[in-house]
Amino acid sequence: MYTRRLFQSSHHQWAWRAAFWKHIWCRPQGAHRRTHSRSSNYRAVIFDMGGVLIPSPGRVATEWEVQNHVPSGTILKALIAGGENGPWMKFMRGAITVEDFLQEFRRLCSEMSKTSVPVDSFFSLLTCEQVAKPFPVMTEAITQIRAKGLQTAVLSNNFYLPNGKSFLPLDRKQFDVVVESCIEGVCKPDPRIYKLCLERLGVQPSESIFLDDLTPNLKAAASLGIHILKVNDPETAVKELETLLGFALRIVVPNTRPVRKTMEIPKDSLEKYLKDMLGSQTTGPLELFQFDHGQSNPTYYIRLANHQLVLRKKPPGKLLPSAHAVEREFRIMKALANAGVPVPKVLDLCEDSSIIGTPFYLMEYCPGLIYKDPSLPGLEPSQRQAIYTAMNSVLCKIHSVDIKAVGLENYGKQGDYISRQVQTWIKQYRASETSTNPAMERLIEWLPLHIPEEQKTTVVHGDFRLDNLIFHPEKTEVLAVLDWELSTLGDPLVDVAFSCLAHYLPSDFPILRGLSDCDLTQLGIPTAEEYFRMYCLHMGLPPIENWNFYMAFSFFRVAAILQGVYKRSLTGQASSATAKQSGKVIEFTSNLAWDFAVKEGFRIFKKMPATKLLKRSYHTWASPQCLLNATGMRSYISFPDTSRANASKGALVISPEGLSQPVREQYCRLKRFMEQHVYPAEWELQRHQASVKRWTPSPLLEDLKEKAKAEGLWNLFLPLEIDPEKKYGAGLTNVEYAHLCELMGMSPYAPEIFNCSAPDTGNMELLVRYGTEEQKARWLMPLLEGKTRSCFAMTEPQVASSDATNIESSIREENGLYVINGHKWWISGGHGEVLFDHVRVPKENMVLGPGRGFEIAQGRLGPGRIHHCMRLIGCSERALALMKARVKSRVAFGKPLVEQGTLLADIAQSRVEIEQARLLVLKAAHLMDVAGNKAAALDIAMIKMVAPSMAYRVIDRAIQAFGAAGLSSDYPLAQFSAGARALRFADGPDEVHRAAVAKMELKHCP
Ligand SMILES: Cc1cc2nc3c(=O)[nH]c(=O)nc-3n(C[C@H](O)[C@H](O)[C@H](O)COP(=O)(O)OP(=O)(O)OC[C@H]3O[C@@H](n4cnc5c(N)ncnc54)[C@H](O)[C@@H]3O)c2cc1C
């Protein structure tokens, strides 16, 4: 049953071919030798056309007669009527025109059948494209005959068409000679036309074989000494011709083709080598085909006597020492065969380049099925299930090999496999990078930070896919695992993930057909998750949680490989359309990799232990210690001295108590500094701001900056991910910084004192990420040292600048400089209005490159942009603290204000809103830490929407409780209020953030 279905499926022609192959080549050697000895006599094969290469007029007529109710046999009789002088033969000799022929032929047919016969319609049918199609089996045979160096000819009784050309629906290039009766004026079986053909071929009659479907034509040829072959049906005729010629006329080895010119190998020396290796009884010519699917090591099929072999060699030319190591392939296959893994039997490794130009190895040819389409068309669901199960279990077999027992313990480095792989592919990618790919950039940062902690070491195939397996033609059994080029020792899960690539690719994906748009349940194919679970079950492993990491890495690797291919194609002749297409494929694959990284980020996030989430012990804030001091500053509690020195980087810490010991110490130092130096200086700093000296730096502020620097409370903002070596900043994660930033938000002057104020923070981050060394020295270092300030000039008075695409300022190149023209206002660092009038900027000042601003904007999607939100939490806390102190001490209508129910409600409302906003801020910061800025986009937009209006409401309630004092400059509330109000559009209007949140929300609609 199963076998029959396989054979019925056109996709599984291979099964049929494999069977045929066996039939042809497993016959006794004697028979093979005999046919071979005859083959050397022939130099040409001559084909009749109608009935041999294309359907015969007689056959076409039979069907036509049935359809047109013409008595059966009429046409055939009319064709031969009159012999040499009948209309058909005259027409064949080109003696009469089509019109004359049709007139005479019509009369003849009508006389014979005693009815009117529409011969024009028969003639149209005979010569129409659909009917006059060459038989594929013949076309294939002709290709093979010519590939063997024999000549081919058409010798046809033929006629002219109404357009004056002869009727020849063949590819002329397939024939050395074409002889047509209508052109020569002579018809078969006239011996002259055969002689003419032989003459043009330059061969003797005995050196040629003639194929025709008509006996008189064959007899005439035979009488001249030509070998003849009667064609009843093309398939049988080709088989007989194979016997006569002594070589195969059909490509019977699946996935092979004649060897490409550029891939030819010296056959004579190879033949000699093989005969020496296989023994003296090995006779016969060497047949060579090339396997056609994309391995980087050229692979050949060899037939020699009754041996079927596969030769795999290094590509020619200069190679990297580790690349294309056929020796390694030979070694691993040999070792694995001993361990019971199904691999082709390797026979010999030849490292002597003098034989065929490069080292090579030989293995036995393993006939079977290779499923190129992972959806397995033409099979039953249960068969598909069985095939994927067999694939899974053979992978388990590979991963269960005892590497020591089979002598493979030094086949690769042991341990740390993924780190090494990640670095290798980053390097490869960088070496072939042609433009900046944002997803790849994010992955290059993300992957090294998320290397799985636990990795086993086993044999790793490195390219384990369905189409690298040979299956038994009739059973769902893997006969051999192929292509060990990338094999090594490493983490087996990489193989499992790699074998699921197709699951996530669409079916029209150009390089590897995918399954993502198929209904896997209906097809009977296990989903990636089921496949993975099946693997764990076979291996006796617990479920693998970080599956998305492995998928992210696998697609990253694919994207890096494709980038290499793309770069190489650019040096060749690839068209711009092809290049564009390849670019899209790389982008698609890298985005897919990033999607998995995001999923992994969410998984890590969700896995955060609940106990940690509950750790923030706000209740301590109600303790006497946390009462406000006289100035209304929040005494930000002292923490119990828990020693959590090793709290992991990248954890979601919702309370400062949960910070790692060094960061907690930093937090306490910052808090102390705020209390000792910043709050007391506020009044003085505010006076300076209101004075005429406001445009010169305040000496007090400069002094505080030096103090902060001396205490190491400096540049705390630079996220660990972009400055892992802490070269420029404190190396805090976004979550850690959020807690410290909240403290700084309690005073409007604090951020500048600690060199953490906007827009310097964002600008410094940008220079760290994208600046050249020169740019860093010139702009970044003075900023880091607090010796200079920077600005951000985007907004323009004449256009709605909340939509950055409205911006009208221009930049153009002129005489080796950039020239800027534009009108800007609200420029940070004083919020000035500036006219840029032909401002000339040296070209080397451009960061990253012209037109790459968007990339920069994408790259710095995160940290700098949420510092406002972190600070707003602190600002709200301080407003609430001031409010609480005020309402306790202020008496109205005979009792403290705090006893008014509305004020209690206001306090409660403010506390709740601050807590909600803080959690969202921390969640966004945490996502940025674990999944990257892009993955946190929704949360970033949400907090930008939430934080300014929350702060504005909390501050407003505090002002209300203070009465007129709230608006005076004796308290910071009015200043806070203006700041929070401005941030409802200064960092993008609320509406724009709301629109972004809604859009993302709707995107996830089922
Ligand atoms: C204190 C402060 C500091 C600033 N700092 C800087 C700085 O350093 N550098 C800089 O370049 N600029 C700065 N700005 C300017 C600020 O970035 C812009 O005001 C802001 O981008 C809005 O642009 P706009 O004023 O042109 O308003 P418009 O674009 O004209 O928008 C006006 C209003 O229209 C509404 N709106 C806009 N888009 C939408 C929408 N999609 N849906 C619904 N409603 C919408 C909003 O209510 C918005 O407030 C600052 C502004 C302030 C107040």
JSON list of C-alpha atoms and ligand atoms in Angstrom, two decimals, residues 759 791-797 799-803 806 824-829 831 978-979 982-992 995, ligand 1:
[
{"chain": "A", "resi": 759, "resn": "PRO", "atom": "CA", "xyz": [19.87, 65.68, 26.93]},
{"chain": "A", "resi": 791, "resn": "CYS", "atom": "CA", "xyz": [21.75, 70.19, 23.36]},
{"chain": "A", "resi": 792, "resn": "PHE", "atom": "CA", "xyz": [19.00, 68.59, 21.35]},
{"chain": "A", "resi": 793, "resn": "ALA", "atom": "CA", "xyz": [17.55, 70.78, 18.62]},
{"chain": "A", "resi": 794, "resn": "MET", "atom": "CA", "xyz": [14.59, 69.19, 16.90]},
{"chain": "A", "resi": 795, "resn": "THR", "atom": "CA", "xyz": [11.52, 71.34, 17.44]},
{"chain": "A", "resi": 796, "resn": "GLU", "atom": "CA", "xyz": [10.74, 74.06, 14.90]},
{"chain": "A", "resi": 797, "resn": "PRO", "atom": "CA", "xyz": [8.26, 76.87, 15.53]},
{"chain": "A", "resi": 799, "resn": "VAL", "atom": "CA", "xyz": [5.80, 73.05, 11.98]},
{"chain": "A", "resi": 800, "resn": "ALA", "atom": "CA", "xyz": [4.06, 70.58, 14.27]},
{"chain": "A", "resi": 801, "resn": "SER", "atom": "CA", "xyz": [7.18, 68.96, 15.64]},
{"chain": "A", "resi": 802, "resn": "SER", "atom": "CA", "xyz": [5.50, 66.16, 17.49]},
{"chain": "A", "resi": 803, "resn": "ASP", "atom": "CA", "xyz": [5.65, 64.57, 14.06]},
{"chain": "A", "resi": 806, "resn": "ASN", "atom": "CA", "xyz": [7.57, 67.57, 9.44]},
{"chain": "A", "resi": 824, "resn": "LYS", "atom": "CA", "xyz": [14.77, 75.76, 15.96]},
{"chain": "A", "resi": 825, "resn": "TRP", "atom": "CA", "xyz": [13.33, 76.54, 19.36]},
{"chain": "A", "resi": 826, "resn": "TRP", "atom": "CA", "xyz": [12.98, 74.97, 22.80]},
{"chain": "A", "resi": 827, "resn": "ILE", "atom": "CA", "xyz": [16.56, 73.85, 22.40]},
{"chain": "A", "resi": 828, "resn": "SER", "atom": "CA", "xyz": [17.56, 72.18, 25.62]},
{"chain": "A", "resi": 829, "resn": "GLY", "atom": "CA", "xyz": [20.13, 73.86, 27.85]},
{"chain": "A", "resi": 831, "resn": "HIS", "atom": "CA", "xyz": [15.37, 76.36, 25.78]},
{"chain": "A", "resi": 978, "resn": "ALA", "atom": "CA", "xyz": [5.65, 73.20, 35.38]},
{"chain": "A", "resi": 979, "resn": "GLY", "atom": "CA", "xyz": [8.19, 70.46, 34.72]},
{"chain": "A", "resi": 982, "resn": "ALA", "atom": "CA", "xyz": [5.85, 70.29, 30.07]},
{"chain": "A", "resi": 983, "resn": "LEU", "atom": "CA", "xyz": [6.73, 66.62, 29.92]},
{"chain": "A", "resi": 984, "resn": "ARG", "atom": "CA", "xyz": [3.20, 65.82, 28.80]},
{"chain": "A", "resi": 985, "resn": "PHE", "atom": "CA", "xyz": [4.43, 66.94, 25.40]},
{"chain": "A", "resi": 986, "resn": "ALA", "atom": "CA", "xyz": [8.14, 67.80, 25.65]},
{"chain": "A", "resi": 987, "resn": "ASP", "atom": "CA", "xyz": [9.04, 64.10, 25.45]},
{"chain": "A", "resi": 988, "resn": "GLY", "atom": "CA", "xyz": [6.36, 63.55, 22.80]},
{"chain": "A", "resi": 989, "resn": "PRO", "atom": "CA", "xyz": [2.71, 64.47, 23.41]},
{"chain": "A", "resi": 990, "resn": "ASP", "atom": "CA", "xyz": [0.59, 62.12, 25.51]},
{"chain": "A", "resi": 991, "resn": "GLU", "atom": "CA", "xyz": [-1.63, 61.56, 22.49]},
{"chain": "A", "resi": 992, "resn": "VAL", "atom": "CA", "xyz": [1.24, 60.25, 20.40]},
{"chain": "A", "resi": 995, "resn": "ALA", "atom": "CA", "xyz": [-1.67, 56.14, 19.75]},
{"chain": "B", "resi": 1, "resn": "LIG", "atom": "C1", "xyz": [10.23, 72.26, 28.81]},
{"chain": "B", "resi": 1, "resn": "LIG", "atom": "C2", "xyz": [10.37, 71.87, 27.41]},
{"chain": "B", "resi": 1, "resn": "LIG", "atom": "C3", "xyz": [11.58, 71.31, 26.98]},
{"chain": "B", "resi": 1, "resn": "LIG", "atom": "C4", "xyz": [11.77, 70.97, 25.64]},
{"chain": "B", "resi": 1, "resn": "LIG", "atom": "N1", "xyz": [12.99, 70.50, 25.24]},
{"chain": "B", "resi": 1, "resn": "LIG", "atom": "C5", "xyz": [13.22, 70.32, 23.91]},
{"chain": "B", "resi": 1, "resn": "LIG", "atom": "C6", "xyz": [14.53, 69.98, 23.43]},
{"chain": "B", "resi": 1, "resn": "LIG", "atom": "O1", "xyz": [15.46, 69.79, 24.19]},
{"chain": "B", "resi": 1, "resn": "LIG", "atom": "N2", "xyz": [14.72, 69.88, 22.11]},
{"chain": "B", "resi": 1, "resn": "LIG", "atom": "C7", "xyz": [13.68, 70.02, 21.22]},
{"chain": "B", "resi": 1, "resn": "LIG", "atom": "O2", "xyz": [13.91, 69.91, 20.03]},
{"chain": "B", "resi": 1, "resn": "LIG", "atom": "N3", "xyz": [12.43, 70.33, 21.65]},
{"chain": "B", "resi": 1, "resn": "LIG", "atom": "C8", "xyz": [12.17, 70.50, 22.97]},
{"chain": "B", "resi": 1, "resn": "LIG", "atom": "N4", "xyz": [10.91, 70.84, 23.39]},
{"chain": "B", "resi": 1, "resn": "LIG", "atom": "C9", "xyz": [9.83, 70.94, 22.41]},
{"chain": "B", "resi": 1, "resn": "LIG", "atom": "C10", "xyz": [8.97, 69.68, 22.41]},
{"chain": "B", "resi": 1, "resn": "LIG", "atom": "O3", "xyz": [9.71, 68.57, 22.01]},
{"chain": "B", "resi": 1, "resn": "LIG", "atom": "C11", "xyz": [7.76, 69.92, 21.50]},
{"chain": "B", "resi": 1, "resn": "LIG", "atom": "O4", "xyz": [6.98, 70.92, 22.09]},
{"chain": "B", "resi": 1, "resn": "LIG", "atom": "C12", "xyz": [6.94, 68.68, 21.24]},
{"chain": "B", "resi": 1, "resn": "LIG", "atom": "O5", "xyz": [7.65, 67.75, 20.46]},
{"chain": "B", "resi": 1, "resn": "LIG", "atom": "C13", "xyz": [5.63, 69.03, 20.56]},
{"chain": "B", "resi": 1, "resn": "LIG", "atom": "O6", "xyz": [5.84, 69.72, 19.38]},
{"chain": "B", "resi": 1, "resn": "LIG", "atom": "P1", "xyz": [5.06, 71.07, 19.10]},
{"chain": "B", "resi": 1, "resn": "LIG", "atom": "O7", "xyz": [5.29, 71.99, 20.23]},
{"chain": "B", "resi": 1, "resn": "LIG", "atom": "O8", "xyz": [5.48, 71.54, 17.74]},
{"chain": "B", "resi": 1, "resn": "LIG", "atom": "O9", "xyz": [3.54, 70.68, 19.12]},
{"chain": "B", "resi": 1, "resn": "LIG", "atom": "P2", "xyz": [2.64, 70.20, 17.90]},
{"chain": "B", "resi": 1, "resn": "LIG", "atom": "O10", "xyz": [3.35, 69.18, 17.13]},
{"chain": "B", "resi": 1, "resn": "LIG", "atom": "O11", "xyz": [2.17, 71.39, 17.17]},
{"chain": "B", "resi": 1, "resn": "LIG", "atom": "O12", "xyz": [1.45, 69.51, 18.66]},
{"chain": "B", "resi": 1, "resn": "LIG", "atom": "C14", "xyz": [0.55, 70.26, 19.46]},
{"chain": "B", "resi": 1, "resn": "LIG", "atom": "C15", "xyz": [-0.41, 69.33, 20.14]},
{"chain": "B", "resi": 1, "resn": "LIG", "atom": "O13", "xyz": [-1.16, 68.62, 19.20]},
{"chain": "B", "resi": 1, "resn": "LIG", "atom": "C16", "xyz": [-1.56, 67.40, 19.76]},
{"chain": "B", "resi": 1, "resn": "LIG", "atom": "N5", "xyz": [-1.11, 66.26, 18.93]},
{"chain": "B", "resi": 1, "resn": "LIG", "atom": "C17", "xyz": [0.05, 66.16, 18.24]},
{"chain": "B", "resi": 1, "resn": "LIG", "atom": "N6", "xyz": [0.11, 64.95, 17.65]},
{"chain": "B", "resi": 1, "resn": "LIG", "atom": "C18", "xyz": [-1.03, 64.31, 17.96]},
{"chain": "B", "resi": 1, "resn": "LIG", "atom": "C19", "xyz": [-1.58, 63.05, 17.65]},
{"chain": "B", "resi": 1, "resn": "LIG", "atom": "N7", "xyz": [-0.88, 62.16, 16.90]},
{"chain": "B", "resi": 1, "resn": "LIG", "atom": "N8", "xyz": [-2.79, 62.70, 18.14]},
{"chain": "B", "resi": 1, "resn": "LIG", "atom": "C20", "xyz": [-3.48, 63.59, 18.89]},
{"chain": "B", "resi": 1, "resn": "LIG", "atom": "N9", "xyz": [-3.02, 64.78, 19.21]},
{"chain": "B", "resi": 1, "resn": "LIG", "atom": "C21", "xyz": [-1.83, 65.15, 18.77]},
{"chain": "B", "resi": 1, "resn": "LIG", "atom": "C22", "xyz": [-0.90, 67.31, 21.13]},
{"chain": "B", "resi": 1, "resn": "LIG", "atom": "O14", "xyz": [-1.79, 67.69, 22.15]},
{"chain": "B", "resi": 1, "resn": "LIG", "atom": "C23", "xyz": [0.23, 68.29, 21.01]},
{"chain": "B", "resi": 1, "resn": "LIG", "atom": "O15", "xyz": [0.66, 68.77, 22.28]},
{"chain": "B", "resi": 1, "resn": "LIG", "atom": "C24", "xyz": [10.70, 71.16, 24.72]},
{"chain": "B", "resi": 1, "resn": "LIG", "atom": "C25", "xyz": [9.47, 71.66, 25.15]},
{"chain": "B", "resi": 1, "resn": "LIG", "atom": "C26", "xyz": [9.31, 72.02, 26.48]},
{"chain": "B", "resi": 1, "resn": "LIG", "atom": "C27", "xyz": [8.01, 72.61, 26.92]}
]
